[in-house]
Structure formats: C-alpha cells, structure tokens
Short mmCIF file of C-alpha atoms in Angstrom, two decimals:
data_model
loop_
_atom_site.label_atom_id
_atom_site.label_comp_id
_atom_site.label_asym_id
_atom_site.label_seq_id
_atom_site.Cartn_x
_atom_site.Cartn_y
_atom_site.Cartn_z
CA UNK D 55 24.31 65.46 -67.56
CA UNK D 56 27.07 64.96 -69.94
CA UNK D 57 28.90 62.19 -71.87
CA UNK D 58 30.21 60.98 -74.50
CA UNK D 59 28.81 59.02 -76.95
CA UNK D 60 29.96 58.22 -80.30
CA UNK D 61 28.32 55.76 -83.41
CA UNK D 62 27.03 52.57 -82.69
CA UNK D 63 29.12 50.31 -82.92
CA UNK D 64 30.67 49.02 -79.61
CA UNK D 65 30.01 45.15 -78.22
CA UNK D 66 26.13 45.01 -75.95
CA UNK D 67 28.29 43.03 -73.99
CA UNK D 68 31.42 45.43 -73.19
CA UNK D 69 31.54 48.18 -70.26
CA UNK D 70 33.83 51.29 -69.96
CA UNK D 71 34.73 52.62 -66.81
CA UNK D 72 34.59 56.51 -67.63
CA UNK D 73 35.77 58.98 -65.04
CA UNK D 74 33.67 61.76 -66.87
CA UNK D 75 30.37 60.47 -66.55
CA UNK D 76 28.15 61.67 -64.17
CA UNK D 77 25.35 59.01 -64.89
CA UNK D 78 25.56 54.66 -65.82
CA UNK D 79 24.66 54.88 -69.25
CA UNK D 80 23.92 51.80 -71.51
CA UNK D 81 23.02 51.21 -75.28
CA UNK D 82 20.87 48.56 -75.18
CA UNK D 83 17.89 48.36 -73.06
CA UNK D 84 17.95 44.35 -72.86
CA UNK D 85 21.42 45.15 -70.35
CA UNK D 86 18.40 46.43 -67.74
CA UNK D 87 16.15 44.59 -65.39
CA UNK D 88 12.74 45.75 -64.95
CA UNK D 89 13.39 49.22 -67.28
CA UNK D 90 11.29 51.92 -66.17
CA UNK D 91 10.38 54.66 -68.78
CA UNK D 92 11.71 58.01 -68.94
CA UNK D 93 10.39 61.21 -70.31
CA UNK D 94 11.40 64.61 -71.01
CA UNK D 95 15.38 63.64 -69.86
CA UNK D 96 18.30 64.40 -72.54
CA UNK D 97 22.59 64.00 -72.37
CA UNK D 98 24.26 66.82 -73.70
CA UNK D 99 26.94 65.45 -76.26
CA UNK D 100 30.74 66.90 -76.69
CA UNK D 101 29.09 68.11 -80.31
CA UNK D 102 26.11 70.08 -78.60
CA UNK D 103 23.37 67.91 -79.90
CA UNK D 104 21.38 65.92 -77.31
CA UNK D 105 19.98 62.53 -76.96
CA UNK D 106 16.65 61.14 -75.17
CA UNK D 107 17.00 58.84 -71.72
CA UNK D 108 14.20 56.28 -72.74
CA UNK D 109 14.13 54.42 -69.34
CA UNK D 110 16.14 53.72 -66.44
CA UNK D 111 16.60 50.13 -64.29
CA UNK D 112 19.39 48.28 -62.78
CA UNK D 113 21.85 45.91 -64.72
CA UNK D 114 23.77 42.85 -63.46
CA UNK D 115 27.11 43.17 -65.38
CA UNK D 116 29.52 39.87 -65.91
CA UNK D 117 33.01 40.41 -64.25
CA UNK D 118 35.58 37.96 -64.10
CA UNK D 119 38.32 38.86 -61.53
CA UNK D 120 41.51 36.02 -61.80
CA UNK D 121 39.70 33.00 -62.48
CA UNK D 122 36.30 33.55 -60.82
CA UNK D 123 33.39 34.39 -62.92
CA UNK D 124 30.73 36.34 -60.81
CA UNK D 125 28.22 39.18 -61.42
CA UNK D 126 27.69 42.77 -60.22
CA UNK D 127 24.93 45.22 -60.03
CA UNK D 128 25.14 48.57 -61.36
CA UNK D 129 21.79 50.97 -60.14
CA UNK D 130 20.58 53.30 -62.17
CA UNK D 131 21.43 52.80 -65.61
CA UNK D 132 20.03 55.07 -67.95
CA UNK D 133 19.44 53.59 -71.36
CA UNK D 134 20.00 55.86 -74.07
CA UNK D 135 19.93 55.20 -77.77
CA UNK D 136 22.96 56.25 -79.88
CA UNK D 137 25.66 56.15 -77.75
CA UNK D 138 28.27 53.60 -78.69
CA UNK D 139 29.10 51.75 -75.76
CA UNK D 140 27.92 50.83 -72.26
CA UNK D 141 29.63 53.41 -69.44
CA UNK D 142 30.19 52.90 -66.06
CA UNK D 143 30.10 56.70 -64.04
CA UNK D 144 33.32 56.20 -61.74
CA UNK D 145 31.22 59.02 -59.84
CA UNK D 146 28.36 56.72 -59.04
CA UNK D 147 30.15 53.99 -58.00
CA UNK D 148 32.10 55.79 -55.37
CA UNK D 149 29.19 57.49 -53.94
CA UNK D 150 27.52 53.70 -53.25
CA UNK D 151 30.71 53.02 -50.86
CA UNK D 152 33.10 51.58 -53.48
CA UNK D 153 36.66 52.68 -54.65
CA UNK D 154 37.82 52.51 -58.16
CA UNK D 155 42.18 52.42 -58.53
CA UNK D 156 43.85 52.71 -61.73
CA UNK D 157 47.01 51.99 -62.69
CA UNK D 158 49.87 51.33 -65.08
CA UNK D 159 48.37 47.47 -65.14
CA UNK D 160 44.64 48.80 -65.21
CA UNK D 161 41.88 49.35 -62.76
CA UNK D 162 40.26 47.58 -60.26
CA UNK D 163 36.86 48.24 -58.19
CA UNK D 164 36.75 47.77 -54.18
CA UNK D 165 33.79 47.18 -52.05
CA UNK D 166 33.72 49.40 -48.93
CA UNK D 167 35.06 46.06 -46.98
CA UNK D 168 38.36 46.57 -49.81
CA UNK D 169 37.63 43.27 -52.09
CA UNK D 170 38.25 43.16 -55.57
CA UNK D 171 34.73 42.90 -57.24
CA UNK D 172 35.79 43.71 -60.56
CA UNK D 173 38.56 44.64 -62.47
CA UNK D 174 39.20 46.93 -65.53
CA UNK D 175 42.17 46.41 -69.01
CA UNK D 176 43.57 49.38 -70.17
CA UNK D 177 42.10 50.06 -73.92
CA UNK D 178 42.72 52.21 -76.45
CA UNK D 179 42.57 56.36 -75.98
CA UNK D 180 43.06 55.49 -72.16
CA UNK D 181 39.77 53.98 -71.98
CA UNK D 182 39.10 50.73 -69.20
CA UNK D 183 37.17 47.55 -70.23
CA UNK D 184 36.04 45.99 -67.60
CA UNK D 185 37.09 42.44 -67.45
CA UNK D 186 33.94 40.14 -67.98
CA UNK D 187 35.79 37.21 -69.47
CA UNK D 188 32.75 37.28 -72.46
CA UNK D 189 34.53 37.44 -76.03
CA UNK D 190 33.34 40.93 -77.93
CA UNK D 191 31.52 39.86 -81.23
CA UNK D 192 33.03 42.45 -83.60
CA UNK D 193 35.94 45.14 -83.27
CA UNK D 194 34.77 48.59 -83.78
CA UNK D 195 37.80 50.69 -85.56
CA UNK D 196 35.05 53.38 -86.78
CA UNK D 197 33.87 54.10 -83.14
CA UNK D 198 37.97 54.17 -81.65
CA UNK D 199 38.87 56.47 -84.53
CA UNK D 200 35.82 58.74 -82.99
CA UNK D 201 36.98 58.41 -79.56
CA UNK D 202 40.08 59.91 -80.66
CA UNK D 203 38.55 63.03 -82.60
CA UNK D 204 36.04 63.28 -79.52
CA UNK D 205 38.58 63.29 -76.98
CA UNK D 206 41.31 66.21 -78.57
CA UNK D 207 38.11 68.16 -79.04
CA UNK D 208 36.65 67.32 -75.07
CA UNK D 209 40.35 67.96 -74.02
CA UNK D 210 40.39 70.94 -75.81
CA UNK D 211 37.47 72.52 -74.06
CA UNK D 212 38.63 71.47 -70.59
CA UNK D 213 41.97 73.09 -70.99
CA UNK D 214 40.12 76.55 -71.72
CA UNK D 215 39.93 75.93 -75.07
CA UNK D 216 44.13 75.62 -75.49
CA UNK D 217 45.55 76.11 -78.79
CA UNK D 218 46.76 73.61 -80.61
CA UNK D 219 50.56 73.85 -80.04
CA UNK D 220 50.06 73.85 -76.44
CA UNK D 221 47.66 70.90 -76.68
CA UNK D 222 50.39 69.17 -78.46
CA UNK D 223 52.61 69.62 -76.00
CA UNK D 224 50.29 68.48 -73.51
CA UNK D 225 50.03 64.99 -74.73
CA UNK D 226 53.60 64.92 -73.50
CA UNK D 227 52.97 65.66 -70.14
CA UNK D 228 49.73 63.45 -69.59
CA UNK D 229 48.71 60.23 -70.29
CA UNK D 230 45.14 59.48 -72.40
CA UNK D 231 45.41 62.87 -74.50
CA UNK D 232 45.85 62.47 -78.16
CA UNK D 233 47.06 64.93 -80.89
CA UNK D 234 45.64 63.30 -83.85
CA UNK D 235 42.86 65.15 -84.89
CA UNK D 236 43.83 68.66 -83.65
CA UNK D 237 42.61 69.89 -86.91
CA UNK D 238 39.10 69.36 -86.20
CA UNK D 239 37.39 73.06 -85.65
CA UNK D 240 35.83 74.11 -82.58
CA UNK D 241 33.04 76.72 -83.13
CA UNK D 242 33.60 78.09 -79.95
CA UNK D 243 36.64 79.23 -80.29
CA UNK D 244 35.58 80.22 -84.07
CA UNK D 245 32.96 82.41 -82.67
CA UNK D 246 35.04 84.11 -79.71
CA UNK D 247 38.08 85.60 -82.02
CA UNK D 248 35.11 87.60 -84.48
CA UNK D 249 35.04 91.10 -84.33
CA UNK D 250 31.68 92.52 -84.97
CA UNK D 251 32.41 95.43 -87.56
CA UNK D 252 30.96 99.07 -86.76
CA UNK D 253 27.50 100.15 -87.81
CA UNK D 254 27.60 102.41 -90.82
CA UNK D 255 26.00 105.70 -90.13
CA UNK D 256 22.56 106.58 -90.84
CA UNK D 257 20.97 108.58 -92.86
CA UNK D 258 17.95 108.23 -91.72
CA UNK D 259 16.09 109.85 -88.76
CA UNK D 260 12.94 109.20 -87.06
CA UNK D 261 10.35 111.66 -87.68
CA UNK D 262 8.34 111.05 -84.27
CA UNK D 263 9.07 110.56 -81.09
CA UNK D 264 9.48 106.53 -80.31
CA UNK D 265 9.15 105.76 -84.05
CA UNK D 266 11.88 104.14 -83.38
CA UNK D 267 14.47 103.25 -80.22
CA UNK D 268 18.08 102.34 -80.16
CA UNK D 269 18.03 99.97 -76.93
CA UNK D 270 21.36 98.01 -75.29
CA UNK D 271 21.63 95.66 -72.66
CA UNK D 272 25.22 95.47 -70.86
CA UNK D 273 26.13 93.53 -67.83
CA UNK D 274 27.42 91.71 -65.84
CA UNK D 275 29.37 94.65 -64.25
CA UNK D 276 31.91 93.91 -61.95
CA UNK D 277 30.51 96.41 -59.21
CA UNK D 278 26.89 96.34 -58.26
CA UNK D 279 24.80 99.08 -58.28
CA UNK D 280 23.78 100.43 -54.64
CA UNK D 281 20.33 98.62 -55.42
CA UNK D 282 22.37 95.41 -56.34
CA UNK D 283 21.92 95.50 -59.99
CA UNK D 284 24.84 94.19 -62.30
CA UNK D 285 23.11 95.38 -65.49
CA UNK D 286 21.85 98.70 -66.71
CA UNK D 287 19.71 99.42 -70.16
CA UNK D 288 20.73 102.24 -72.67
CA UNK D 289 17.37 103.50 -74.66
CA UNK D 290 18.29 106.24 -77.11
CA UNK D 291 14.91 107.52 -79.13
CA UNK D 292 16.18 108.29 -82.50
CA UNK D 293 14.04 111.26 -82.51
CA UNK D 294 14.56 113.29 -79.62
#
C-alpha cells in the first residue's frame, strides 16, 4: 500500500480525491463508524518510512452537489495517524461501480445509474476537494508547501528517476507537476551513480585450507541455466 501523507495539519472535515491511492485513508478515527482495530498493517510513505493502520470502518462523508446537501458512504477507510489529510482512493471507488471525471472545472463522482453524487474543486498542486459545503477551520500553508516538495520528489521516481532538467521541462507538458523543489536529493539516485572502488591487494594469505573463503553471489542472468537457475556462487579458498 502506498500514499502520501504529509504533517498534520489538514481540516478533519476536508477529503481529497487522490488518483494514487490504492486504499481510503483518514486522519482521524472519529470520521469512522463502528472502527474495527487493526494490527500488524503499515503504508509505505514517498520518504520510505512507514506508518501503522490502527483500525478500519466505514465513513459517511458530507457532499454538497449544486444546492443539495446529502451524505455518502465511503467502505473501508483505514485510519492512520500522521497523515495530513483525509484521501479518497479513486481506485476504490471505481471498483464499487462508480465513475470519477475530472476536468478543467473539477471532478465529479457518478453512480453506476450516471448521477452526480458528489463533486470535487480543483486545489492547489492539482489536488480535488471534494465539495461538502462545511467551512475548513484553519488553512494549512505548512502541509501545501509539503505537497509540493512530496510531489517533484513522487514525480521524480515515476518518471524513472528523470533528471532535473527534463523534469523541468515536464511541468510544461503536464498539468499537476511542479518544479519548485527540484533541489531536494533523492538517495536513490545518490546511491545508483557510486562506484565501488577496487579492493587493494593482499598481503596476506591463509595458512589452511578454508581459514578463510572469498564467496560472490551474481544473478539474475539473463539466460537460465539448463537446470533453470539465474544465479551461480563463486567460492575461492584463499588457501588452495
């Protein structure tokens, strides 16, 4: 599972439709009816930490399409402390039946008989809000300007980890990519471009056979062996 999540400091109120979520995720665990506990679950973050799934339940979410106020029901929300804000999975609501259309205007959510249950404002970094008509109690500039640093990074990663000219270049061609913190270091990348530096001779030389054993493990091989095997094992004894 993967998402996301940023400090805390989005609305309880306010939900995100997020087309990269493959789970409803939630920051508060009042938003869910009836929670049920969860062990031993975990997201994966963009930064490679994790966080626990504390319980799971369903939540009845405020929408206000035109002028009617109404409620829908969103199963399976997984409540997990320290994301910022409540997500919607655009996955999980199509697999129920339901189609999700975005646009220059915003997005909008169809039952499978094509009614308008809920509707979705553009936001900042390309990000939906769906439209619940309740006022959000505080602005959060700390959690937009991660958003922003999250995204170039996320971006980065699903572009084969693109340098940074092309990735500027990109935010010409597609909407929702930003450029603004390209600096930011991906360790990734860091680690790929090192060159491990060749061993310095030795001096030294086992006395006794198996004293001691130079062993290496390469694979995958493109070709398989005719037994099927894609790696082989080099074991050198330093003696013999």
């Amino acid at each position: 599972m993967s998402s996301e999540p940023a400090p805390p400091t989005g609305d309880d109120n306010d939900w995100y439709l997020d087309s990269c979520a493959s789970i409803h995720l939630t920051k508060t665990v009042d938003n869910i009816a009836n929670p049920k506990c969860q062990t031993g679950m975990k997201i994966n973050t963009i930064n490679g930490s994790s966080l626990d799934i504390k319980s799971v339940g369903n939540a009845k979410i405020p929408v206000r399409v035109g002028q009617n106020m109404d409620k829908i029901v969103a199963h399976d929300v997984f409540y997990v402390p320290g994301i910022s804000t409540n997500l919607l999975s655009v996955t999980k609501i199509v697999e129920k039946g339901n189609t999700v259309i975005f646009g220059e205007e915003g997005g909008k959510i169809l039952n499978n008989s094509g009614e308008v249950i809920a509707t979705a404002s553009p936001g900042l970094n390309g990000i939906y809000k769906i439209d619940s008509g309740c006022q959000s109690s505080s602005s959060s500039p700390l959690s937009t300007a991660y958003l922003s640093q999250a995204s170039s990074l996320l971006f980065h990663r699903r572009m084969a980890h693109l340098n940074r000219c092309r990735m500027r270049q990109l935010k010409d061609m597609a909407t929702g990519v930003s450029d603004s913190n390209l600096d930011i270091t991906c360790e990734v990348c860091a680690m790929g471009k090192q060159a491990r530096l060749p061993f310095k001779p030795s001096k030294h030389r086992a006395k006794d056979p198996l004293e001691l054993v130079h062993m290496d493990l390469s694979g995958p091989m493109e070709t398989e062996s005719l037994g099927g095997s894609r790696y082989f094992l080099a074991i050198i004894d330093d003696h013999t």
